[in-house]
């Protein structure tokens, strides 16, 4: 049974699934939104739920160690899924079948079969979804998209993004992320942020991500077999349906602090992170640097979860689809699975992979 569309004066009841690192930011963002109320928290450990509720000051929140029980709560409208990635598929499908709107952390799925099953369940249920590619709301990302739409770079023909982070035991998810049977691939651990950014910047309209239609990929590096079960470095060449070409790498083998690289080339200008060179600036003799917030930290407190969640709540209340919904995220995930196929076959792989 699908949730009804509520008026702007009614509060949406939100259930948080998972009580780890990122759930703190989901709870805070939903608490701050005037149209939502966190009414439930579910996790395998009762103590984890209680700790999250206490630190957030949620006195009347209901606590569950069984997810299905939370889905049966009458005033629950939205589920925010913050669990490890290998659990997402089943949890999204259960929420969709219960008629709940769904925010799911990235990656949404760890196999093509799960991805298709999730997409089909959401289509049947007609619930609203958002996959948490939260950097779309980063101020630099918003500035870049505005500049592309306003023709500062002209016709974009090539985009590069690189996710570089020497992931290790400083991260709370390190224990499970080391294992290939759970993590699967470096892009599915976190490099998918760079892949989503590549699609976002290749979209010529303000709220459009371009679709990838062809992929070629290599994998290498040195950490596989040492402290991780998957390749720590992958590079992917892609062709978009609009003719733009792109390159994206996911690099967990790098010996350096976290870095997120962006380069965009058009026939009227170039952008590198927050530096711009454009024919819109006559007589330009140096890069114009935009003072803004960069995607330069892995800390969840640095990410714009409040803006992302405000957007999602607005979509639910207005009965509109998000530009970052599951249907859109299918292309990002398909490209990752296509890269795996390409690395094995040595061939280019065309998308879509699922019908």
mmCIF file of C-alpha atoms in Angstrom:
data_model
loop_
_atom_site.group_PDB
_atom_site.id
_atom_site.type_symbol
_atom_site.label_atom_id
_atom_site.label_comp_id
_atom_site.label_asym_id
_atom_site.label_seq_id
_atom_site.Cartn_x
_atom_site.Cartn_y
_atom_site.Cartn_z
ATOM 1 C CA UNK A 1 0.000 0.000 0.000
ATOM 2 C CA UNK A 2 1.490 3.319 -1.084
ATOM 3 C CA UNK A 3 1.792 6.266 1.287
ATOM 4 C CA UNK A 4 -0.621 9.057 0.462
ATOM 5 C CA UNK A 5 0.646 12.474 -0.557
ATOM 6 C CA UNK A 6 0.605 14.653 2.526
ATOM 7 C CA UNK A 7 -0.028 18.356 2.695
ATOM 8 C CA UNK A 8 2.742 20.799 3.547
ATOM 9 C CA UNK A 9 1.208 21.211 7.017
ATOM 10 C CA UNK A 10 1.464 17.496 7.899
ATOM 11 C CA UNK A 11 4.686 15.916 9.100
ATOM 12 C CA UNK A 12 6.094 12.836 7.416
ATOM 13 C CA UNK A 13 7.083 10.096 9.842
ATOM 14 C CA UNK A 14 10.656 8.929 9.218
ATOM 15 C CA UNK A 15 12.259 5.638 10.206
ATOM 16 C CA UNK A 16 16.062 5.354 10.294
ATOM 17 C CA UNK A 17 17.425 1.901 9.419
ATOM 18 C CA UNK A 18 20.981 1.418 10.638
ATOM 19 C CA UNK A 19 22.656 3.236 13.506
ATOM 20 C CA UNK A 20 26.175 3.745 12.169
ATOM 21 C CA UNK A 21 28.317 6.743 11.191
ATOM 22 C CA UNK A 22 26.152 8.221 8.429
ATOM 23 C CA UNK A 23 22.848 7.754 10.284
ATOM 24 C CA UNK A 24 23.770 10.662 12.562
ATOM 25 C CA UNK A 25 23.558 13.030 9.618
ATOM 26 C CA UNK A 26 20.282 11.584 8.324
ATOM 27 C CA UNK A 27 18.710 11.964 11.771
ATOM 28 C CA UNK A 28 19.970 15.532 12.142
ATOM 29 C CA UNK A 29 18.714 16.557 8.677
ATOM 30 C CA UNK A 30 15.259 15.058 9.189
ATOM 31 C CA UNK A 31 15.064 16.666 12.650
ATOM 32 C CA UNK A 32 15.797 20.089 11.150
ATOM 33 C CA UNK A 33 13.245 19.777 8.334
ATOM 34 C CA UNK A 34 9.917 21.331 9.418
ATOM 35 C CA UNK A 35 7.900 18.724 7.498
ATOM 36 C CA UNK A 36 9.393 15.552 9.002
ATOM 37 C CA UNK A 37 9.635 13.795 12.346
ATOM 38 C CA UNK A 38 11.915 10.876 13.189
ATOM 39 C CA UNK A 39 9.509 8.352 14.691
ATOM 40 C CA UNK A 40 11.581 5.153 14.624
ATOM 41 C CA UNK A 41 15.132 3.790 14.611
ATOM 42 C CA UNK A 42 15.981 0.190 13.739
ATOM 43 C CA UNK A 43 19.281 -1.660 14.035
ATOM 44 C CA UNK A 44 20.506 -5.133 14.939
ATOM 45 C CA UNK A 45 21.699 -3.818 18.309
ATOM 46 C CA UNK A 46 19.216 -2.251 20.699
ATOM 47 C CA UNK A 47 22.038 -0.327 22.372
ATOM 48 C CA UNK A 48 22.994 1.322 19.067
ATOM 49 C CA UNK A 49 19.433 2.528 18.501
ATOM 50 C CA UNK A 50 19.201 3.845 22.039
ATOM 51 C CA UNK A 51 22.517 5.667 21.724
ATOM 52 C CA UNK A 52 21.438 7.388 18.494
ATOM 53 C CA UNK A 53 18.089 8.403 19.971
ATOM 54 C CA UNK A 54 19.712 9.755 23.129
ATOM 55 C CA UNK A 55 22.381 11.829 21.380
ATOM 56 C CA UNK A 56 19.765 13.268 18.997
ATOM 57 C CA UNK A 57 17.377 14.123 21.831
ATOM 58 C CA UNK A 58 14.588 11.918 20.450
ATOM 59 C CA UNK A 59 12.510 11.203 23.542
ATOM 60 C CA UNK A 60 9.423 9.650 21.898
ATOM 61 C CA UNK A 61 11.077 7.659 19.113
ATOM 62 C CA UNK A 62 10.276 3.941 18.832
ATOM 63 C CA UNK A 63 13.167 1.467 18.816
ATOM 64 C CA UNK A 64 13.309 -1.779 16.823
ATOM 65 C CA UNK A 65 15.742 -4.616 16.286
ATOM 66 C CA UNK A 66 13.448 -6.084 13.605
ATOM 67 C CA UNK A 67 13.160 -4.026 10.422
ATOM 68 C CA UNK A 68 9.816 -5.516 9.390
ATOM 69 C CA UNK A 69 8.299 -4.448 12.693
ATOM 70 C CA UNK A 70 9.370 -0.871 12.025
ATOM 71 C CA UNK A 71 7.786 -0.982 8.556
ATOM 72 C CA UNK A 72 4.478 -1.895 10.220
ATOM 73 C CA UNK A 73 4.439 1.291 12.328
ATOM 74 C CA UNK A 74 1.317 3.215 11.308
ATOM 75 C CA UNK A 75 2.785 6.732 11.262
ATOM 76 C CA UNK A 76 5.844 5.730 9.204
ATOM 77 C CA UNK A 77 5.990 7.333 5.734
ATOM 78 C CA UNK A 78 9.699 7.382 4.856
ATOM 79 C CA UNK A 79 12.549 4.934 5.417
ATOM 80 C CA UNK A 80 16.145 6.178 5.456
ATOM 81 C CA UNK A 81 18.481 3.229 4.824
ATOM 82 C CA UNK A 82 21.948 3.614 6.377
ATOM 83 C CA UNK A 83 23.040 -0.026 6.553
ATOM 84 C CA UNK A 84 26.042 -1.742 4.873
ATOM 85 C CA UNK A 85 25.666 -1.924 1.115
ATOM 86 C CA UNK A 86 25.145 -5.685 0.738
ATOM 87 C CA UNK A 87 21.883 -5.339 2.694
ATOM 88 C CA UNK A 88 20.353 -2.515 0.662
ATOM 89 C CA UNK A 89 18.535 -4.526 -1.986
ATOM 90 C CA UNK A 90 16.342 -6.530 0.370
ATOM 91 C CA UNK A 91 15.696 -3.533 2.577
ATOM 92 C CA UNK A 92 14.657 -1.308 -0.343
ATOM 93 C CA UNK A 93 12.358 -3.998 -1.721
ATOM 94 C CA UNK A 94 10.706 -4.501 1.689
ATOM 95 C CA UNK A 95 10.182 -0.758 2.102
ATOM 96 C CA UNK A 96 8.721 -0.428 -1.389
ATOM 97 C CA UNK A 97 6.341 -3.329 -0.802
ATOM 98 C CA UNK A 98 5.263 -1.639 2.436
ATOM 99 C CA UNK A 99 4.500 1.555 0.482
ATOM 100 C CA UNK A 100 7.221 3.664 2.101
ATOM 101 C CA UNK A 101 9.226 6.384 0.394
ATOM 102 C CA UNK A 102 12.912 5.482 0.408
ATOM 103 C CA UNK A 103 16.219 7.258 0.864
ATOM 104 C CA UNK A 104 19.053 4.743 0.474
ATOM 105 C CA UNK A 105 22.753 5.320 0.991
ATOM 106 C CA UNK A 106 25.089 4.638 -1.868
ATOM 107 C CA UNK A 107 25.718 2.227 -3.412
ATOM 108 C CA UNK A 108 22.150 1.132 -3.861
ATOM 109 C CA UNK A 109 23.018 -2.409 -4.968
ATOM 110 C CA UNK A 110 25.980 -4.769 -5.270
ATOM 111 C CA UNK A 111 24.764 -6.866 -8.217
ATOM 112 C CA UNK A 112 22.823 -6.396 -11.431
ATOM 113 C CA UNK A 113 20.181 -8.853 -10.250
ATOM 114 C CA UNK A 114 19.589 -6.876 -7.061
ATOM 115 C CA UNK A 115 19.564 -3.592 -8.965
ATOM 116 C CA UNK A 116 16.830 -4.815 -11.315
ATOM 117 C CA UNK A 117 14.771 -6.291 -8.479
ATOM 118 C CA UNK A 118 14.931 -3.008 -6.549
ATOM 119 C CA UNK A 119 14.031 -0.910 -9.560
ATOM 120 C CA UNK A 120 11.110 -3.154 -10.445
ATOM 121 C CA UNK A 121 9.799 -3.125 -6.858
ATOM 122 C CA UNK A 122 9.906 0.678 -6.747
ATOM 123 C CA UNK A 123 8.166 0.928 -10.128
ATOM 124 C CA UNK A 124 5.382 -1.321 -8.891
ATOM 125 C CA UNK A 125 4.963 0.540 -5.612
ATOM 126 C CA UNK A 126 5.229 4.027 -7.200
ATOM 127 C CA UNK A 127 7.005 5.355 -4.110
ATOM 128 C CA UNK A 128 9.499 8.217 -4.204
ATOM 129 C CA UNK A 129 13.181 7.354 -3.921
ATOM 130 C CA UNK A 130 16.520 9.078 -3.552
ATOM 131 C CA UNK A 131 19.958 7.441 -3.750
ATOM 132 C CA UNK A 132 22.344 9.380 -1.522
ATOM 133 C CA UNK A 133 24.823 10.832 -3.980
ATOM 134 C CA UNK A 134 24.958 13.713 -1.547
ATOM 135 C CA UNK A 135 27.715 15.622 -3.368
ATOM 136 C CA UNK A 136 25.187 16.816 -5.942
ATOM 137 C CA UNK A 137 24.284 19.376 -3.248
ATOM 138 C CA UNK A 138 27.877 20.375 -2.503
ATOM 139 C CA UNK A 139 28.266 24.152 -3.151
ATOM 140 C CA UNK A 140 31.063 23.615 -5.715
ATOM 141 C CA UNK A 141 28.929 21.053 -7.572
ATOM 142 C CA UNK A 142 25.988 23.467 -7.606
ATOM 143 C CA UNK A 143 28.245 26.269 -8.864
ATOM 144 C CA UNK A 144 29.666 24.090 -11.646
ATOM 145 C CA UNK A 145 26.204 22.966 -12.788
ATOM 146 C CA UNK A 146 25.008 26.582 -12.850
ATOM 147 C CA UNK A 147 28.051 27.665 -14.879
ATOM 148 C CA UNK A 148 27.549 24.850 -17.391
ATOM 149 C CA UNK A 149 23.862 25.760 -17.760
ATOM 150 C CA UNK A 150 24.787 29.453 -18.117
ATOM 151 C CA UNK A 151 27.230 28.692 -20.979
ATOM 152 C CA UNK A 152 30.455 29.670 -19.192
ATOM 153 C CA UNK A 153 32.149 26.585 -20.640
ATOM 154 C CA UNK A 154 30.176 26.338 -23.883
ATOM 155 C CA UNK A 155 29.564 22.864 -25.263
ATOM 156 C CA UNK A 156 31.229 20.437 -22.881
ATOM 157 C CA UNK A 157 33.024 17.631 -24.717
ATOM 158 C CA UNK A 158 35.080 15.925 -21.984
ATOM 159 C CA UNK A 159 34.794 15.424 -18.209
ATOM 160 C CA UNK A 160 37.210 13.847 -15.708
ATOM 161 C CA UNK A 161 36.602 12.988 -12.050
ATOM 162 C CA UNK A 162 38.807 11.091 -9.615
ATOM 163 C CA UNK A 163 38.033 9.721 -6.150
ATOM 164 C CA UNK A 164 41.272 9.369 -4.187
ATOM 165 C CA UNK A 165 41.260 8.109 -0.594
ATOM 166 C CA UNK A 166 43.659 5.770 1.214
ATOM 167 C CA UNK A 167 40.881 3.981 3.038
ATOM 168 C CA UNK A 168 41.920 2.116 6.158
ATOM 169 C CA UNK A 169 41.081 1.318 9.749
ATOM 170 C CA UNK A 170 40.370 4.989 10.502
ATOM 171 C CA UNK A 171 36.985 4.334 8.847
ATOM 172 C CA UNK A 172 34.201 2.726 10.885
ATOM 173 C CA UNK A 173 33.205 0.575 7.880
ATOM 174 C CA UNK A 174 36.704 -0.768 7.293
ATOM 175 C CA UNK A 175 36.104 -4.251 8.718
ATOM 176 C CA UNK A 176 33.354 -5.139 6.251
ATOM 177 C CA UNK A 177 34.702 -3.003 3.381
ATOM 178 C CA UNK A 178 37.899 -5.062 3.146
ATOM 179 C CA UNK A 179 35.928 -8.114 2.046
ATOM 180 C CA UNK A 180 35.076 -8.605 -1.615
ATOM 181 C CA UNK A 181 31.943 -10.602 -0.839
ATOM 182 C CA UNK A 182 30.512 -7.475 0.835
ATOM 183 C CA UNK A 183 32.309 -4.530 -0.780
ATOM 184 C CA UNK A 184 32.600 -6.168 -4.254
ATOM 185 C CA UNK A 185 34.447 -3.302 -5.939
ATOM 186 C CA UNK A 186 36.201 0.013 -5.216
ATOM 187 C CA UNK A 187 33.502 1.979 -7.042
ATOM 188 C CA UNK A 188 30.869 0.340 -4.840
ATOM 189 C CA UNK A 189 32.780 1.220 -1.673
ATOM 190 C CA UNK A 190 32.877 4.962 -2.421
ATOM 191 C CA UNK A 191 34.283 5.640 -5.885
ATOM 192 C CA UNK A 192 30.722 5.769 -7.194
ATOM 193 C CA UNK A 193 30.621 9.365 -5.887
ATOM 194 C CA UNK A 194 33.091 10.286 -8.625
ATOM 195 C CA UNK A 195 31.144 8.309 -11.233
ATOM 196 C CA UNK A 196 27.904 10.058 -10.276
ATOM 197 C CA UNK A 197 29.748 13.408 -10.448
ATOM 198 C CA UNK A 198 30.976 12.502 -13.941
ATOM 199 C CA UNK A 199 27.391 11.866 -15.066
ATOM 200 C CA UNK A 200 26.161 15.028 -13.302
ATOM 201 C CA UNK A 201 28.696 17.323 -14.992
ATOM 202 C CA UNK A 202 28.131 15.691 -18.394
ATOM 203 C CA UNK A 203 24.445 16.607 -18.156
ATOM 204 C CA UNK A 204 23.973 19.862 -20.019
ATOM 205 C CA UNK A 205 20.811 20.951 -18.195
ATOM 206 C CA UNK A 206 20.811 22.275 -14.625
ATOM 207 C CA UNK A 207 19.125 19.216 -13.078
ATOM 208 C CA UNK A 208 20.194 16.496 -15.476
ATOM 209 C CA UNK A 209 22.740 13.695 -15.270
ATOM 210 C CA UNK A 210 23.893 12.323 -18.632
ATOM 211 C CA UNK A 211 23.434 8.603 -19.308
ATOM 212 C CA UNK A 212 26.474 6.425 -19.981
ATOM 213 C CA UNK A 213 26.083 4.222 -23.067
ATOM 214 C CA UNK A 214 29.521 2.570 -23.307
ATOM 215 C CA UNK A 215 32.300 1.608 -20.857
ATOM 216 C CA UNK A 216 35.903 0.401 -21.064
ATOM 217 C CA UNK A 217 37.873 -0.257 -17.891
ATOM 218 C CA UNK A 218 41.170 -1.388 -16.357
ATOM 219 C CA UNK A 219 41.933 -2.382 -12.753
ATOM 220 C CA UNK A 220 45.317 -2.429 -11.003
ATOM 221 C CA UNK A 221 47.188 -0.945 -8.094
ATOM 222 C CA UNK A 222 49.057 -2.787 -5.345
ATOM 223 C CA UNK A 223 46.803 -3.335 -2.299
ATOM 224 C CA UNK A 224 44.677 -6.223 -3.545
ATOM 225 C CA UNK A 225 45.682 -9.347 -1.617
ATOM 226 C CA UNK A 226 47.449 -7.309 1.052
ATOM 227 C CA UNK A 227 44.787 -5.590 3.135
ATOM 228 C CA UNK A 228 41.801 -5.576 0.741
ATOM 229 C CA UNK A 229 40.208 -8.311 -1.384
ATOM 230 C CA UNK A 230 39.421 -6.102 -4.379
ATOM 231 C CA UNK A 231 41.441 -3.912 -6.762
ATOM 232 C CA UNK A 232 42.245 -0.634 -5.015
ATOM 233 C CA UNK A 233 42.681 1.253 -8.284
ATOM 234 C CA UNK A 234 40.288 1.282 -11.221
ATOM 235 C CA UNK A 235 39.981 3.584 -14.198
ATOM 236 C CA UNK A 236 36.968 3.762 -16.506
ATOM 237 C CA UNK A 237 36.536 5.423 -19.887
ATOM 238 C CA UNK A 238 32.932 6.197 -20.778
ATOM 239 C CA UNK A 239 30.873 7.489 -23.662
ATOM 240 C CA UNK A 240 27.661 9.364 -22.925
ATOM 241 C CA UNK A 241 24.489 9.312 -24.965
ATOM 242 C CA UNK A 242 24.894 13.041 -25.689
ATOM 243 C CA UNK A 243 28.335 12.478 -27.254
ATOM 244 C CA UNK A 244 30.451 13.696 -24.317
ATOM 245 C CA UNK A 245 33.422 11.519 -23.331
ATOM 246 C CA UNK A 246 34.590 10.928 -19.793
ATOM 247 C CA UNK A 247 37.174 9.310 -17.552
ATOM 248 C CA UNK A 248 36.700 8.406 -13.908
ATOM 249 C CA UNK A 249 39.064 6.682 -11.501
ATOM 250 C CA UNK A 250 38.585 5.183 -8.064
ATOM 251 C CA UNK A 251 41.894 5.105 -6.197
ATOM 252 C CA UNK A 252 42.206 3.633 -2.708
ATOM 253 C CA UNK A 253 45.889 2.773 -3.260
ATOM 254 C CA UNK A 254 47.034 6.407 -3.325
ATOM 255 C CA UNK A 255 49.498 7.468 -0.613
ATOM 256 C CA UNK A 256 48.071 10.911 0.141
ATOM 257 C CA UNK A 257 45.218 12.667 1.934
ATOM 258 C CA UNK A 258 41.680 12.448 0.539
ATOM 259 C CA UNK A 259 41.194 14.285 -2.764
ATOM 260 C CA UNK A 260 38.329 14.687 -5.244
ATOM 261 C CA UNK A 261 39.530 15.900 -8.648
ATOM 262 C CA UNK A 262 37.282 17.515 -11.260
ATOM 263 C CA UNK A 263 38.156 18.700 -14.775
ATOM 264 C CA UNK A 264 35.579 19.851 -17.331
ATOM 265 C CA UNK A 265 36.465 20.945 -20.871
ATOM 266 C CA UNK A 266 34.176 22.905 -23.209
ATOM 267 C CA UNK A 267 34.577 24.914 -26.401
ATOM 268 C CA UNK A 268 34.353 28.190 -24.430
ATOM 269 C CA UNK A 269 36.254 27.323 -21.293
ATOM 270 C CA UNK A 270 37.689 24.894 -18.767
ATOM 271 C CA UNK A 271 37.016 24.210 -15.096
ATOM 272 C CA UNK A 272 39.395 22.481 -12.674
ATOM 273 C CA UNK A 273 37.851 22.105 -9.221
ATOM 274 C CA UNK A 274 36.970 25.702 -8.280
ATOM 275 C CA UNK A 275 39.197 27.369 -10.912
ATOM 276 C CA UNK A 276 37.703 28.663 -14.166
ATOM 277 C CA UNK A 277 39.111 29.812 -17.501
ATOM 278 C CA UNK A 278 36.387 31.126 -19.789
ATOM 279 C CA UNK A 279 35.862 33.290 -22.857
ATOM 280 C CA UNK A 280 33.202 34.994 -20.714
ATOM 281 C CA UNK A 281 36.088 36.791 -18.948
ATOM 282 C CA UNK A 282 37.678 39.055 -21.626
ATOM 283 C CA UNK A 283 41.396 39.639 -21.162
ATOM 284 C CA UNK A 284 41.716 36.862 -18.620
ATOM 285 C CA UNK A 285 45.370 36.416 -17.599
ATOM 286 C CA UNK A 286 44.968 33.823 -14.869
ATOM 287 C CA UNK A 287 42.527 31.300 -13.470
ATOM 288 C CA UNK A 288 39.493 32.766 -11.741
ATOM 289 C CA UNK A 289 39.175 31.019 -8.376
ATOM 290 C CA UNK A 290 35.729 30.685 -6.815
ATOM 291 C CA UNK A 291 35.777 30.788 -2.993
ATOM 292 C CA UNK A 292 33.331 28.023 -2.095
ATOM 293 C CA UNK A 293 33.007 24.775 -0.139
ATOM 294 C CA UNK A 294 34.922 21.984 -1.880
ATOM 295 C CA UNK A 295 34.268 18.217 -1.660
ATOM 296 C CA UNK A 296 37.563 17.851 0.195
ATOM 297 C CA UNK A 297 36.722 15.704 3.208
ATOM 298 C CA UNK A 298 35.454 12.186 3.909
ATOM 299 C CA UNK A 299 33.842 13.367 7.146
ATOM 300 C CA UNK A 300 30.079 12.897 6.940
ATOM 301 C CA UNK A 301 29.596 16.158 8.837
ATOM 302 C CA UNK A 302 31.163 17.944 5.848
ATOM 303 C CA UNK A 303 28.569 16.649 3.386
ATOM 304 C CA UNK A 304 25.330 18.530 2.561
ATOM 305 C CA UNK A 305 22.862 15.975 3.922
ATOM 306 C CA UNK A 306 20.478 18.679 5.062
ATOM 307 C CA UNK A 307 20.150 20.109 1.542
ATOM 308 C CA UNK A 308 19.806 16.617 0.045
ATOM 309 C CA UNK A 309 17.103 15.591 2.504
ATOM 310 C CA UNK A 310 15.236 18.913 2.213
ATOM 311 C CA UNK A 311 15.127 18.253 -1.549
ATOM 312 C CA UNK A 312 13.790 14.727 -1.043
ATOM 313 C CA UNK A 313 11.112 15.842 1.396
ATOM 314 C CA UNK A 314 10.017 18.520 -1.069
ATOM 315 C CA UNK A 315 9.750 15.891 -3.817
ATOM 316 C CA UNK A 316 7.517 13.726 -1.615
ATOM 317 C CA UNK A 317 5.253 16.587 -0.606
ATOM 318 C CA UNK A 318 4.957 17.906 -4.176
ATOM 319 C CA UNK A 319 4.593 14.412 -5.658
ATOM 320 C CA UNK A 320 7.621 14.997 -7.900
ATOM 321 C CA UNK A 321 10.512 12.720 -8.855
ATOM 322 C CA UNK A 322 14.045 13.592 -7.767
ATOM 323 C CA UNK A 323 16.826 13.965 -10.325
ATOM 324 C CA UNK A 324 18.746 11.591 -8.021
ATOM 325 C CA UNK A 325 16.144 8.833 -7.691
ATOM 326 C CA UNK A 326 16.735 5.100 -8.055
ATOM 327 C CA UNK A 327 15.719 5.180 -11.712
ATOM 328 C CA UNK A 328 18.532 7.660 -12.403
ATOM 329 C CA UNK A 329 21.046 5.816 -10.211
ATOM 330 C CA UNK A 330 20.542 2.617 -12.216
ATOM 331 C CA UNK A 331 22.822 4.046 -14.931
ATOM 332 C CA UNK A 332 25.615 4.810 -12.456
ATOM 333 C CA UNK A 333 25.472 1.298 -11.031
ATOM 334 C CA UNK A 334 25.191 -0.355 -14.450
ATOM 335 C CA UNK A 335 28.395 1.431 -15.488
ATOM 336 C CA UNK A 336 30.180 -0.061 -12.456
ATOM 337 C CA UNK A 337 29.063 -3.585 -13.329
ATOM 338 C CA UNK A 338 29.969 -2.938 -16.974
ATOM 339 C CA UNK A 339 33.467 -1.915 -15.843
ATOM 340 C CA UNK A 340 33.853 -5.248 -14.038
ATOM 341 C CA UNK A 341 32.803 -7.083 -17.191
ATOM 342 C CA UNK A 342 35.208 -5.012 -19.299
ATOM 343 C CA UNK A 343 38.140 -5.679 -16.948
ATOM 344 C CA UNK A 344 37.597 -9.414 -17.397
ATOM 345 C CA UNK A 345 36.777 -9.491 -21.102
ATOM 346 C CA UNK A 346 39.061 -6.723 -22.324
ATOM 347 C CA UNK A 347 36.166 -5.451 -24.415
ATOM 348 C CA UNK A 348 33.987 -2.336 -24.493
ATOM 349 C CA UNK A 349 30.614 -2.910 -22.836
ATOM 350 C CA UNK A 350 27.436 -1.209 -23.987
ATOM 351 C CA UNK A 351 24.643 -0.062 -21.692
ATOM 352 C CA UNK A 352 21.914 -0.650 -20.582
ATOM 353 C CA UNK A 353 22.613 -4.034 -19.048
ATOM 354 C CA UNK A 354 19.150 -4.545 -17.585
ATOM 355 C CA UNK A 355 15.788 -4.101 -19.297
#
